Short mmCIF file of C-alpha atoms and ligand atoms in Angstrom, two decimals:
data_model
loop_
_atom_site.label_atom_id
_atom_site.label_comp_id
_atom_site.label_asym_id
_atom_site.label_seq_id
_atom_site.Cartn_x
_atom_site.Cartn_y
_atom_site.Cartn_z
CA MET P 1 -31.77 -26.80 -23.68
CA GLU P 2 -32.09 -28.46 -27.06
CA ILE P 3 -30.14 -27.03 -29.93
CA ASN P 4 -32.33 -25.19 -32.43
CA LYS P 5 -35.22 -25.02 -29.80
CA ILE P 6 -37.75 -22.48 -30.79
CA MET P 7 -37.45 -19.55 -28.37
CA LYS P 8 -40.84 -18.22 -27.08
CA TYR P 9 -39.02 -14.95 -26.35
CA LYS P 10 -36.59 -13.99 -29.01
CA ILE P 11 -34.40 -11.17 -27.89
CA ASN P 12 -33.49 -8.48 -30.50
CA ASN P 13 -33.18 -5.49 -28.26
CA ILE P 14 -31.52 -5.20 -24.95
CA CYS P 15 -31.65 -2.12 -22.67
CA CYS P 16 -29.06 -2.09 -19.61
CA ILE P 17 -29.86 0.49 -17.07
CA GLY P 18 -26.55 1.60 -15.37
CA ALA P 19 -23.29 2.32 -17.32
CA GLY P 20 -20.94 1.49 -14.44
CA TYR P 21 -18.18 -1.09 -13.82
CA VAL P 22 -20.74 -4.05 -14.26
CA GLY P 23 -23.15 -2.66 -16.94
CA GLY P 24 -20.40 -1.17 -19.31
CA PRO P 25 -18.07 -4.20 -19.75
CA THR P 26 -20.93 -6.83 -19.65
CA MET P 27 -22.90 -5.18 -22.34
CA ALA P 28 -19.74 -4.56 -24.43
CA VAL P 29 -19.00 -8.29 -24.31
CA ILE P 30 -22.59 -9.33 -25.15
CA ALA P 31 -22.60 -6.75 -28.09
CA ASP P 32 -19.26 -8.21 -29.37
CA LYS P 33 -20.53 -11.90 -29.21
CA CYS P 34 -24.17 -11.18 -30.42
CA PRO P 35 -23.88 -8.82 -33.50
CA ASN P 36 -27.52 -9.38 -34.25
CA ILE P 37 -28.87 -7.96 -30.93
CA GLN P 38 -28.99 -4.12 -30.50
CA ILE P 39 -27.90 -3.17 -27.09
CA GLU P 40 -28.60 0.25 -25.38
CA VAL P 41 -26.82 1.17 -22.23
CA VAL P 42 -28.53 3.94 -20.47
CA ASP P 43 -27.59 5.94 -17.35
CA ILE P 44 -29.03 9.12 -15.55
CA ASN P 45 -25.34 10.31 -15.23
CA LYS P 46 -24.77 12.54 -18.19
CA VAL P 47 -20.95 12.86 -17.74
CA ARG P 48 -20.47 9.11 -17.58
CA ILE P 49 -22.51 8.65 -20.81
CA ARG P 50 -20.40 11.33 -22.50
CA GLN P 51 -17.32 9.66 -21.50
CA TRP P 52 -18.51 6.31 -22.90
CA ASN P 53 -19.11 8.05 -26.22
CA GLU P 54 -15.62 9.83 -26.32
CA ASP P 55 -13.63 9.62 -29.47
CA ASP P 56 -10.56 9.36 -27.36
CA PHE P 57 -10.69 5.75 -26.04
CA GLU P 58 -8.18 6.64 -23.26
CA LYS P 59 -10.98 8.61 -21.75
CA LEU P 60 -13.61 6.03 -21.29
CA PRO P 61 -14.92 6.11 -17.80
CA ILE P 62 -13.55 2.59 -16.89
CA PHE P 63 -10.25 1.30 -17.38
CA GLU P 64 -10.33 -2.48 -18.23
CA PRO P 65 -7.56 -4.22 -20.28
CA GLY P 66 -9.28 -5.23 -23.71
CA LEU P 67 -12.44 -2.98 -23.06
CA ALA P 68 -11.43 -0.03 -25.33
CA GLU P 69 -10.83 -2.59 -28.40
CA ILE P 70 -14.42 -3.88 -28.10
CA ILE P 71 -15.95 -0.31 -27.73
CA LYS P 72 -14.19 0.39 -30.89
CA ARG P 73 -15.54 -2.62 -32.71
CA CYS P 74 -19.19 -2.24 -31.38
CA ARG P 75 -20.13 1.17 -30.46
CA GLY P 76 -22.39 2.88 -32.96
CA LYS P 77 -23.12 -0.55 -34.57
CA ASN P 78 -25.02 -2.60 -32.05
CA LEU P 79 -23.83 -0.96 -28.86
CA HIS P 80 -25.08 2.53 -27.95
CA PHE P 81 -24.60 4.76 -24.89
CA SER P 82 -27.30 7.38 -24.03
CA ASN P 83 -29.45 9.01 -21.26
CA PHE P 84 -32.63 8.11 -22.90
CA VAL P 85 -33.72 5.71 -20.19
CA GLU P 86 -37.58 5.80 -20.89
CA GLU P 87 -37.27 5.48 -24.72
CA LYS P 88 -34.78 2.58 -24.69
CA ILE P 89 -36.81 0.65 -22.17
CA LYS P 90 -39.92 0.89 -24.40
CA LYS P 91 -38.03 -0.79 -27.24
CA ALA P 92 -36.40 -3.57 -25.17
CA ASP P 93 -37.18 -7.19 -25.11
CA MET P 94 -35.03 -7.75 -22.18
CA VAL P 95 -33.77 -5.11 -19.57
CA PHE P 96 -30.73 -5.50 -17.36
CA ILE P 97 -30.64 -3.61 -14.02
CA SER P 98 -27.05 -2.84 -13.38
CA VAL P 99 -27.25 0.05 -10.96
CA ASN P 100 -25.27 0.66 -7.70
CA THR P 101 -26.50 -0.90 -4.52
CA PRO P 102 -24.23 0.45 -1.77
CA THR P 103 -24.55 -0.21 1.94
CA LYS P 104 -27.50 1.95 3.67
CA LYS P 105 -26.12 4.97 5.40
CA LYS P 106 -29.17 5.64 7.58
CA GLY P 107 -32.55 4.07 8.71
CA LEU P 108 -33.50 0.45 9.01
CA GLY P 109 -30.41 -1.75 8.52
CA ALA P 110 -27.93 1.11 8.28
CA GLY P 111 -24.29 0.08 7.87
CA LYS P 112 -25.34 -3.42 6.64
CA ALA P 113 -28.30 -3.67 4.36
CA SER P 114 -28.04 -2.51 0.84
CA ASP P 115 -29.73 0.59 -0.23
CA LEU P 116 -32.21 -0.48 -2.86
CA LYS P 117 -33.51 2.82 -3.82
CA TRP P 118 -31.77 2.82 -7.18
CA VAL P 119 -33.03 -0.67 -7.99
CA GLU P 120 -36.47 0.36 -6.88
CA ALA P 121 -36.29 3.45 -9.19
CA CYS P 122 -35.39 1.28 -12.05
CA ALA P 123 -38.03 -1.25 -11.42
CA ARG P 124 -40.53 1.63 -11.54
CA GLU P 125 -39.10 3.09 -14.59
CA VAL P 126 -39.30 -0.27 -16.38
CA ALA P 127 -43.04 -0.72 -14.99
CA ARG P 128 -43.88 2.64 -16.39
CA ASN P 129 -42.34 2.31 -19.96
CA ALA P 130 -42.19 -1.25 -20.80
CA ILE P 131 -44.27 -2.38 -23.90
CA GLY P 132 -45.23 -6.07 -24.42
CA HIS P 133 -43.38 -8.81 -22.79
CA THR P 134 -40.18 -7.77 -21.11
CA ILE P 135 -37.66 -9.90 -19.20
CA VAL P 136 -36.02 -8.02 -16.39
CA VAL P 137 -32.73 -9.32 -15.28
CA GLU P 138 -31.09 -8.45 -11.97
CA LYS P 139 -27.38 -8.01 -12.71
CA SER P 140 -26.41 -5.91 -9.80
CA THR P 141 -25.62 -7.88 -6.63
CA LEU P 142 -28.65 -7.65 -4.47
CA PRO P 143 -30.03 -8.94 -1.11
CA VAL P 144 -31.80 -12.27 -1.22
CA ARG P 145 -35.40 -11.80 -2.32
CA THR P 146 -35.02 -8.58 -3.96
CA ALA P 147 -36.55 -10.18 -7.14
CA GLU P 148 -39.73 -10.30 -5.01
CA VAL P 149 -39.64 -6.60 -4.69
CA ILE P 150 -39.01 -5.99 -8.35
CA LYS P 151 -41.86 -8.46 -9.24
CA GLU P 152 -44.19 -6.80 -6.98
CA ILE P 153 -43.58 -3.40 -8.76
CA LEU P 154 -43.90 -4.85 -12.13
CA ASN P 155 -47.01 -6.91 -11.38
CA ALA P 156 -48.76 -3.74 -10.17
CA ALA P 157 -48.00 -2.13 -13.45
CA GLN P 158 -49.07 -5.21 -15.42
CA ASN P 159 -52.33 -5.35 -13.54
CA SER P 160 -53.10 -1.62 -13.94
CA SER P 161 -52.10 -1.25 -17.63
CA SER P 162 -55.36 -0.08 -19.40
CA ASN P 163 -54.05 1.31 -22.50
CA GLU P 164 -54.02 -1.34 -25.36
CA SER P 165 -50.77 -0.05 -26.87
CA HIS P 166 -49.16 -0.16 -23.42
CA LEU P 167 -50.03 -3.86 -22.49
CA CYS P 168 -47.14 -5.47 -20.57
CA SER P 169 -46.06 -8.50 -18.88
CA PHE P 170 -42.84 -9.47 -17.16
CA ASP P 171 -40.47 -12.16 -16.10
CA VAL P 172 -37.74 -11.53 -13.62
CA LEU P 173 -34.45 -13.35 -13.53
CA SER P 174 -31.39 -13.27 -11.44
CA ASN P 175 -28.12 -13.27 -13.36
CA PRO P 176 -25.28 -12.29 -11.06
CA GLU P 177 -22.04 -11.06 -12.32
CA PHE P 178 -18.91 -12.64 -11.13
CA LEU P 179 -16.43 -10.41 -12.98
CA ALA P 180 -13.53 -9.02 -11.16
CA GLU P 181 -12.19 -5.62 -12.06
CA GLY P 182 -8.87 -5.47 -14.01
CA THR P 183 -9.76 -8.93 -15.62
CA ALA P 184 -13.37 -8.09 -16.36
CA ILE P 185 -13.13 -8.75 -20.22
CA ASN P 186 -11.41 -12.09 -19.71
CA ASP P 187 -13.84 -13.07 -16.91
CA LEU P 188 -16.81 -12.26 -19.25
CA MET P 189 -15.36 -13.98 -22.33
CA TYR P 190 -14.20 -17.25 -20.32
CA PRO P 191 -16.40 -17.33 -17.31
CA ASP P 192 -16.12 -20.19 -14.72
CA ARG P 193 -19.90 -20.26 -14.79
CA VAL P 194 -22.90 -18.17 -15.73
CA LEU P 195 -25.76 -18.32 -13.18
CA ILE P 196 -29.26 -17.86 -14.13
CA GLY P 197 -32.06 -18.03 -11.52
CA GLY P 198 -35.65 -17.78 -12.43
CA GLU P 199 -39.14 -19.15 -12.36
CA ASN P 200 -40.16 -19.31 -15.94
CA GLN P 201 -38.09 -21.67 -18.01
CA GLU P 202 -38.93 -19.87 -21.32
CA ALA P 203 -37.45 -16.75 -19.89
CA ILE P 204 -34.41 -18.64 -18.57
CA ASP P 205 -33.97 -20.26 -22.09
CA SER P 206 -33.78 -16.73 -23.83
CA LEU P 207 -30.96 -15.53 -21.61
CA SER P 208 -29.28 -18.84 -21.72
CA GLU P 209 -29.39 -18.78 -25.54
CA ILE P 210 -27.56 -15.47 -25.48
CA TYR P 211 -24.69 -16.67 -23.23
CA SER P 212 -24.53 -19.99 -25.06
CA ARG P 213 -23.09 -18.17 -28.03
CA TRP P 214 -19.69 -18.13 -26.43
CA VAL P 215 -20.03 -19.98 -23.08
CA PRO P 216 -20.18 -23.91 -23.16
CA ARG P 217 -23.59 -25.21 -22.01
CA ASN P 218 -22.20 -27.18 -19.10
CA LYS P 219 -20.97 -23.85 -17.61
CA ILE P 220 -24.49 -22.20 -17.63
CA LEU P 221 -26.15 -23.09 -14.29
CA GLU P 222 -29.79 -22.71 -13.88
CA THR P 223 -31.29 -22.41 -10.36
CA ASN P 224 -34.22 -21.11 -8.55
CA ILE P 225 -34.06 -17.30 -8.04
CA TRP P 226 -33.31 -17.25 -4.42
CA SER P 227 -30.40 -19.71 -4.83
CA SER P 228 -28.99 -17.47 -7.53
CA GLU P 229 -29.21 -14.20 -5.43
CA LEU P 230 -27.65 -16.14 -2.32
CA ALA P 231 -24.97 -17.85 -4.37
CA LYS P 232 -23.60 -14.37 -5.47
CA LEU P 233 -23.37 -13.06 -1.85
CA THR P 234 -21.87 -16.19 -0.71
CA ALA P 235 -19.23 -16.43 -3.49
CA ASN P 236 -17.98 -13.04 -2.45
CA ALA P 237 -18.16 -13.86 1.11
CA PHE P 238 -15.98 -17.08 0.72
CA LEU P 239 -13.47 -15.12 -1.28
CA ALA P 240 -13.07 -12.39 1.13
CA GLN P 241 -12.93 -14.85 4.01
CA ARG P 242 -9.91 -16.42 2.39
CA ILE P 243 -8.32 -13.06 2.32
CA SER P 244 -9.02 -12.43 6.02
CA SER P 245 -7.93 -15.68 6.89
CA ILE P 246 -4.31 -15.35 5.21
CA ASN P 247 -4.04 -11.74 6.49
CA SER P 248 -4.73 -12.98 10.05
CA VAL P 249 -2.00 -15.61 9.45
CA SER P 250 0.35 -12.87 8.30
CA ALA P 251 0.27 -11.29 11.74
CA LEU P 252 1.14 -14.64 13.28
CA CYS P 253 3.98 -15.02 10.86
CA GLU P 254 5.44 -11.76 11.87
CA ALA P 255 5.14 -12.75 15.54
CA THR P 256 6.64 -16.23 15.25
CA GLY P 257 9.35 -15.80 12.48
CA ALA P 258 7.23 -17.71 9.80
CA ASP P 259 6.78 -16.33 6.27
CA VAL P 260 3.34 -15.96 4.99
CA ARG P 261 4.30 -16.63 1.45
CA GLU P 262 5.75 -19.92 2.48
CA VAL P 263 2.77 -20.79 4.49
CA ALA P 264 0.39 -19.78 1.64
CA ARG P 265 2.33 -22.05 -0.81
CA ALA P 266 2.28 -24.89 1.64
CA ILE P 267 -1.43 -24.88 2.29
CA GLY P 268 -2.28 -23.96 -1.17
CA SER P 269 -0.77 -27.08 -2.51
CA ASP P 270 -3.41 -29.03 -0.86
CA ASN P 271 -5.95 -29.55 -3.71
CA ARG P 272 -8.80 -29.19 -1.31
CA ILE P 273 -7.67 -25.62 -0.38
CA GLY P 274 -6.10 -24.49 -3.75
CA SER P 275 -3.60 -21.86 -4.40
CA LYS P 276 -5.69 -18.97 -5.57
CA PHE P 277 -6.74 -15.99 -3.44
CA LEU P 278 -4.16 -16.55 -0.88
CA ASP P 279 -1.97 -13.56 -1.33
CA SER P 280 -1.61 -11.62 1.94
CA GLY P 281 -2.05 -7.93 1.14
CA PRO P 282 -3.22 -4.70 2.90
CA GLY P 283 -6.84 -5.85 3.34
CA PHE P 284 -9.37 -6.46 0.73
CA GLY P 285 -11.12 -3.49 -1.13
CA GLY P 286 -13.42 -3.18 -4.04
CA SER P 287 -17.05 -2.35 -4.11
CA CYS P 288 -18.33 -5.78 -3.46
CA PHE P 289 -16.65 -7.70 -0.63
CA LYS P 290 -17.52 -5.62 2.40
CA LYS P 291 -20.92 -4.71 1.11
CA ASP P 292 -21.94 -8.23 0.31
CA ILE P 293 -20.69 -9.71 3.56
CA LEU P 294 -22.55 -7.03 5.48
CA ASN P 295 -25.46 -7.93 3.47
CA LEU P 296 -25.21 -11.52 4.49
CA VAL P 297 -24.84 -10.55 8.16
CA TYR P 298 -28.01 -8.37 7.85
CA LEU P 299 -29.80 -11.52 6.32
CA ALA P 300 -28.64 -13.75 9.16
CA GLU P 301 -29.61 -11.38 11.84
CA TYR P 302 -32.98 -10.77 10.19
CA PHE P 303 -33.56 -14.55 10.44
CA GLY P 304 -32.31 -14.62 14.11
CA LEU P 305 -29.23 -16.61 13.05
CA ASN P 306 -26.82 -14.55 15.31
CA GLU P 307 -23.98 -17.04 15.38
CA VAL P 308 -24.02 -17.10 11.47
CA ALA P 309 -24.03 -13.20 11.44
CA ASN P 310 -21.07 -13.09 13.87
CA PHE P 311 -19.07 -15.56 11.87
CA TRP P 312 -19.37 -13.51 8.76
CA GLU P 313 -19.07 -10.16 10.37
CA SER P 314 -15.55 -11.13 11.71
CA VAL P 315 -14.31 -11.34 8.21
CA VAL P 316 -14.88 -7.63 7.85
CA LYS P 317 -13.51 -6.81 11.34
CA ILE P 318 -10.28 -8.54 10.76
CA ASN P 319 -9.98 -6.65 7.45
CA SER P 320 -10.24 -3.39 9.39
CA TRP P 321 -7.94 -4.46 12.01
CA HIS P 322 -5.46 -5.42 9.58
CA GLN P 323 -5.36 -2.14 7.86
CA LYS P 324 -5.03 -0.31 11.35
CA ARG P 325 -2.29 -2.66 12.09
CA ILE P 326 -0.31 -1.87 8.86
CA SER P 327 -0.60 1.96 9.69
CA GLU P 328 0.64 1.45 13.20
CA ILE P 329 3.67 -0.77 12.06
CA ILE P 330 4.75 2.22 9.69
CA VAL P 331 4.57 4.66 12.57
CA LYS P 332 6.26 2.38 15.03
CA LYS P 333 9.20 1.65 12.63
CA LEU P 334 9.68 5.33 11.89
CA PHE P 335 10.63 5.79 15.62
CA GLY P 336 6.95 6.33 16.75
CA THR P 337 6.26 9.38 14.68
CA VAL P 338 5.55 10.34 11.22
CA ALA P 339 4.80 13.99 11.81
CA ASN P 340 6.09 16.15 9.16
CA LYS P 341 7.84 13.30 7.64
CA LYS P 342 7.54 12.83 3.96
CA LEU P 343 6.21 9.37 2.91
CA VAL P 344 5.80 8.13 -0.61
CA ILE P 345 2.62 6.09 -1.17
CA LEU P 346 2.82 3.94 -4.24
CA GLY P 347 -0.70 2.75 -5.36
CA PHE P 348 -4.06 4.11 -4.33
CA ALA P 349 -6.32 1.78 -6.36
CA PHE P 350 -7.85 -1.22 -4.49
CA LYS P 351 -5.88 -3.48 -6.65
CA ALA P 352 -3.71 -3.35 -9.93
CA ASN P 353 -5.09 -2.79 -13.26
CA THR P 354 -8.06 -0.78 -12.26
CA ASN P 355 -8.86 2.88 -11.60
CA ASP P 356 -11.31 1.99 -8.96
CA THR P 357 -10.67 3.11 -5.39
CA ARG P 358 -13.83 2.08 -3.69
CA GLU P 359 -13.05 0.63 -0.15
CA SER P 360 -9.36 0.60 -1.14
CA ALA P 361 -7.04 -0.14 1.87
CA ALA P 362 -5.04 2.88 0.75
CA ILE P 363 -7.81 5.29 1.84
CA THR P 364 -7.79 3.97 5.41
CA ILE P 365 -4.11 3.71 5.67
CA CYS P 366 -3.37 7.23 4.19
CA LYS P 367 -6.04 8.74 6.43
CA ASN P 368 -4.38 7.02 9.49
CA LEU P 369 -0.97 8.47 8.34
CA LEU P 370 -2.44 11.88 7.70
CA ASN P 371 -3.91 11.91 11.17
CA GLU P 372 -0.45 11.12 12.48
CA GLY P 373 0.73 14.38 10.75
CA ALA P 374 2.58 12.67 7.84
CA ASN P 375 3.32 14.53 4.54
CA LEU P 376 2.13 12.10 1.82
CA ILE P 377 3.08 12.10 -1.89
CA ILE P 378 0.60 9.77 -3.53
CA HIS P 379 1.30 8.01 -6.90
CA ASP P 380 -1.08 5.87 -8.78
CA PRO P 381 -0.73 5.33 -12.66
CA LYS P 382 -4.53 5.24 -13.03
CA VAL P 383 -6.19 6.91 -10.19
CA THR P 384 -6.75 10.68 -10.76
CA ALA P 385 -5.91 13.38 -8.10
CA SER P 386 -9.45 14.42 -7.95
CA GLN P 387 -10.59 10.81 -7.13
CA ILE P 388 -7.97 10.71 -4.17
CA GLU P 389 -9.19 14.01 -3.04
CA ASN P 390 -12.63 12.77 -2.90
CA ASP P 391 -11.70 9.59 -0.96
CA LEU P 392 -9.47 11.33 1.64
CA ASN P 393 -11.82 14.37 1.82
CA ILE P 394 -8.77 16.72 2.22
CA ASN P 395 -7.51 19.17 -0.26
CA PRO P 396 -4.08 18.54 -1.59
CA ILE P 397 -1.43 21.03 -0.92
CA LYS P 398 1.63 21.34 -3.39
CA PHE P 399 4.83 20.68 -1.60
CA LEU P 400 6.85 18.48 -3.98
CA GLY P 401 10.31 19.99 -4.30
CA ASN P 402 9.39 22.50 -1.56
CA GLU P 403 9.23 20.06 1.33
CA ASN P 404 10.99 22.34 3.90
CA SER P 405 8.43 25.12 4.00
CA PHE P 406 5.97 22.51 5.18
CA LEU P 407 8.00 21.25 7.98
CA ASN P 408 5.76 22.66 10.62
CA ALA P 409 2.48 21.95 9.05
CA LYS P 410 0.03 21.48 11.95
CA SER P 411 -1.78 18.42 10.39
CA GLY P 412 -0.88 15.90 7.66
CA ILE P 413 -0.77 17.10 4.15
CA TRP P 414 -0.80 15.19 0.96
CA GLU P 415 0.04 15.92 -2.77
CA TYR P 416 -0.50 13.87 -5.93
CA SER P 417 2.33 12.93 -8.30
CA LYS P 418 1.69 11.67 -11.86
CA TYR P 419 5.33 10.61 -12.39
CA ILE P 420 7.72 8.47 -10.76
CA ASN P 421 10.24 7.76 -13.32
CA ASN P 422 12.27 10.84 -12.80
CA LEU P 423 12.49 9.69 -9.12
CA GLU P 424 11.96 13.22 -7.96
CA ILE P 425 9.17 12.15 -5.73
CA PHE P 426 11.56 10.11 -3.49
CA ASN P 427 13.75 13.17 -2.58
CA ASN P 428 14.01 13.59 1.13
CA ALA P 429 11.41 10.89 1.76
CA TYR P 430 11.59 8.80 5.12
CA ALA P 431 9.75 5.85 3.75
CA ILE P 432 8.02 4.24 0.71
CA VAL P 433 4.76 2.44 1.26
CA ILE P 434 3.61 0.03 -1.43
CA LEU P 435 -0.12 -0.30 -1.28
CA THR P 436 -1.17 -1.54 -4.84
CA GLU P 437 0.75 -4.24 -6.81
CA TRP P 438 1.28 -2.19 -9.98
CA ASP P 439 3.89 -3.72 -12.16
CA GLU P 440 5.83 -0.56 -12.49
CA TYR P 441 6.66 -0.72 -8.83
CA ARG P 442 8.43 -4.02 -9.29
CA ALA P 443 11.14 -2.54 -11.47
CA LEU P 444 12.19 0.50 -9.30
CA LYS P 445 15.77 1.27 -9.23
CA TRP P 446 16.47 0.97 -5.42
CA THR P 447 20.10 1.86 -5.60
CA GLU P 448 19.22 5.25 -7.19
CA ILE P 449 16.16 5.71 -5.03
CA VAL P 450 18.09 5.21 -1.64
CA LYS P 451 20.41 8.13 -2.45
CA ARG P 452 17.49 10.64 -2.49
CA MET P 453 15.92 9.45 0.71
CA VAL P 454 16.53 10.36 4.41
CA PRO P 455 18.52 7.57 6.16
CA PRO P 456 17.57 5.12 7.80
CA ALA P 457 15.02 4.93 4.93
CA TRP P 458 12.40 2.40 4.90
CA VAL P 459 10.37 0.33 2.33
CA PHE P 460 7.07 -1.11 3.57
CA ASP P 461 5.89 -3.61 1.08
CA SER P 462 2.26 -4.70 1.63
CA ARG P 463 2.06 -6.62 -1.55
CA SER P 464 5.17 -8.77 -1.68
CA ILE P 465 6.34 -7.29 -4.94
CA VAL P 466 9.87 -6.00 -4.38
CA ASN P 467 13.03 -7.89 -4.89
CA THR P 468 13.91 -8.24 -1.10
CA GLU P 469 17.69 -8.66 -1.83
CA GLU P 470 17.81 -5.72 -4.10
CA VAL P 471 16.10 -3.42 -1.60
CA ARG P 472 18.36 -4.67 1.29
CA ASP P 473 21.55 -4.55 -0.63
CA ALA P 474 20.70 -0.96 -1.70
CA GLY P 475 20.75 -0.08 2.02
CA LEU P 476 17.34 0.36 2.62
CA SER P 477 15.28 -1.17 5.67
CA LEU P 478 12.51 -3.45 4.53
CA TRP P 479 9.18 -4.40 6.11
CA ARG P 480 7.18 -7.04 4.20
CA LEU P 481 3.81 -8.08 5.26
CA GLY P 482 3.90 -11.51 7.08
CA ASP P 483 7.67 -11.79 7.13
CA GLY P 484 8.84 -12.85 10.57
CA PHE P 485 12.49 -12.42 9.49
CA GLY P 486 11.92 -8.73 8.41
CA ASP P 487 14.13 -5.69 9.63
C1 UDX V 1 -14.77 -9.40 -6.59
C2 UDX V 1 -14.85 -10.84 -6.99
O1 UDX V 1 -13.47 -11.47 -7.20
C3 UDX V 1 -15.82 -11.04 -8.22
O2 UDX V 1 -16.05 -12.20 -8.49
C4 UDX V 1 -17.03 -10.27 -7.93
O3 UDX V 1 -17.86 -10.24 -9.09
C5 UDX V 1 -16.81 -8.73 -7.56
O4 UDX V 1 -15.91 -8.88 -6.29
P1 UDX V 1 -13.17 -7.47 -7.43
O5 UDX V 1 -13.69 -6.69 -6.20
O6 UDX V 1 -13.07 -6.74 -8.68
O7 UDX V 1 -13.91 -8.85 -7.56
O8 UDX V 1 -11.66 -7.74 -7.14
P2 UDX V 1 -10.89 -9.13 -6.58
O9 UDX V 1 -9.77 -9.46 -7.52
O10 UDX V 1 -11.68 -10.15 -6.04
O11 UDX V 1 -10.04 -8.45 -5.26
C6 UDX V 1 -10.79 -7.89 -4.12
C7 UDX V 1 -9.65 -7.48 -3.14
O12 UDX V 1 -9.04 -8.59 -2.61
C8 UDX V 1 -8.70 -6.45 -3.69
O13 UDX V 1 -8.36 -5.43 -2.77
C9 UDX V 1 -7.44 -7.46 -3.81
O14 UDX V 1 -6.21 -6.79 -3.74
C10 UDX V 1 -7.58 -8.36 -2.66
N1 UDX V 1 -6.95 -9.64 -2.75
C11 UDX V 1 -7.40 -10.58 -3.72
C12 UDX V 1 -5.88 -10.02 -1.91
O15 UDX V 1 -5.57 -9.26 -0.89
N2 UDX V 1 -5.43 -11.24 -1.98
C13 UDX V 1 -5.65 -12.14 -2.94
O16 UDX V 1 -5.08 -13.25 -3.05
C14 UDX V 1 -6.72 -11.73 -3.94
P1 ADP V 2 -21.48 -1.08 -10.50
O1 ADP V 2 -20.14 -1.28 -10.01
O2 ADP V 2 -22.45 -1.96 -9.73
O3 ADP V 2 -21.53 -1.20 -11.86
P2 ADP V 2 -21.54 1.76 -10.57
O4 ADP V 2 -21.71 2.72 -9.43
O5 ADP V 2 -20.20 1.68 -11.25
O6 ADP V 2 -21.96 0.38 -10.03
O7 ADP V 2 -22.54 2.08 -11.74
C1 ADP V 2 -23.88 2.12 -11.54
C2 ADP V 2 -24.50 3.22 -12.49
O8 ADP V 2 -26.06 3.19 -12.37
C3 ADP V 2 -24.19 4.74 -12.27
O9 ADP V 2 -23.50 5.18 -13.32
C4 ADP V 2 -25.50 5.36 -11.88
O10 ADP V 2 -25.52 6.70 -12.49
C5 ADP V 2 -26.37 4.49 -12.58
N1 ADP V 2 -27.77 4.57 -12.16
C6 ADP V 2 -28.25 4.41 -10.74
N2 ADP V 2 -29.64 4.64 -10.76
C7 ADP V 2 -30.06 4.81 -12.05
C8 ADP V 2 -31.33 4.91 -12.59
N3 ADP V 2 -32.46 4.85 -11.88
N4 ADP V 2 -31.41 5.00 -14.02
C9 ADP V 2 -30.39 5.01 -14.71
N5 ADP V 2 -29.04 4.83 -14.35
C10 ADP V 2 -28.90 4.73 -12.87
#
């Protein structure tokens, strides 16, 4: 795009439908970088919008380092959060669709295909309300060829608009988001690339111009719309595949006496492989990886490419197997039973620096341990007790400090603990299981903790964050993922 090129479609007003993990931070950064554009983030969820408008910035619905500062700078100036979906669509030159697209639970494609009912509802909402020319941008990760569905709905509206004042026309662009939670603001400020897929160059130019205010031109990639949609799914599938690969190697390391950290360092020094995304852990979580791979599997099956489908499905299968494997190791090391034993779970978020628990390995591992009858004390610095209750689908029972009265509990029980500093949660525990790599777990005082636990007490470190010497010197048994020399 030439500098100073006259834009056919100048964007003064943006409406983003969906105030979630993607919509909220993305619009905050665009607002921060483009003070002359008015941005309206709308959502049907009243509670969420109220939280975005909270005076207390600690209470924003999403925790992301750097996000609160931007909200402080822009909210009420050129960034607004409301439930006025129709009204804000009417005013917008560009509408971002940033709604959830979870895997379908029933019907055609259940368990694999994305449920597009929210996207379809948005497209219809835009079709009903848009005025003049509107550029509709797919921001949510969507199955390939979703743009076609959106276009069809919008075209129907365009062709039927009889009212002069309601004349409308549309362009559809795909602009997938590559931000990772916990680093969202940094990823948005300094993206590796911005991908814009579309058919109409003038519409592409309008969106490209917005990003070019802070992203170097050579990082803004323009493609056709299907390549853009497929590239997003494939990027997530490749990343997840790396994690499943290294996690499968961790099992081999334990069996052979190798160490997965050393293997990762050795293979990661090869420039062609690279060192990022090679940390063995309790299995990938998050809202995207599993959903996007299953989407890819569905797509491949749809086109009769069964070998392709099987290849990608194995990435998800290994991930589930790996989580089960970790749960079983914990039970085996504790003499084959965790029934009525108190276990401290450190970390419930799917990774550090986020309060998100979607698809977190902690959910599966805790459920497995509860099935075995364990008494879990679960700590996470950002995840709330009610979120954990939702995920485990079991009510918490207060037993901290009162462990003995639950000795004969028939099934596993759990309690949330907000604090770990006073070390009380470690009293009478048989084991500590580290599932999220929060910094505060790196600095635990093992010599103090061991005194409070039941010997032989165990530490299970699925994130390789403890100082192994300190743990062992304190007299604790240590199991580390992929450590063939472990206890
Ligand atoms: C991912 C993609 O990184 C991002 O580009 C896309 O837009 C959305 O999906 P996110 O789910 O936020 O982002 O987190 P990510 O940092 O990718 O981690 C995903 C999971 O993989 C986490 O559970 C994390 O703990 C795990 N992981 C990551 C590992 O186990 N090892 C690693 O080396 C890296
Ligand atoms: P993501 O991680 O993709 O951002 P989230 O679930 O965090 O997903 O956020 C999606 C948001 O979209 C939710 O807050 C939900 O209420 C909102 N949403 C879904 N459908 C609609 C709709 N038709 N109109 C407005 N908001 C919607």
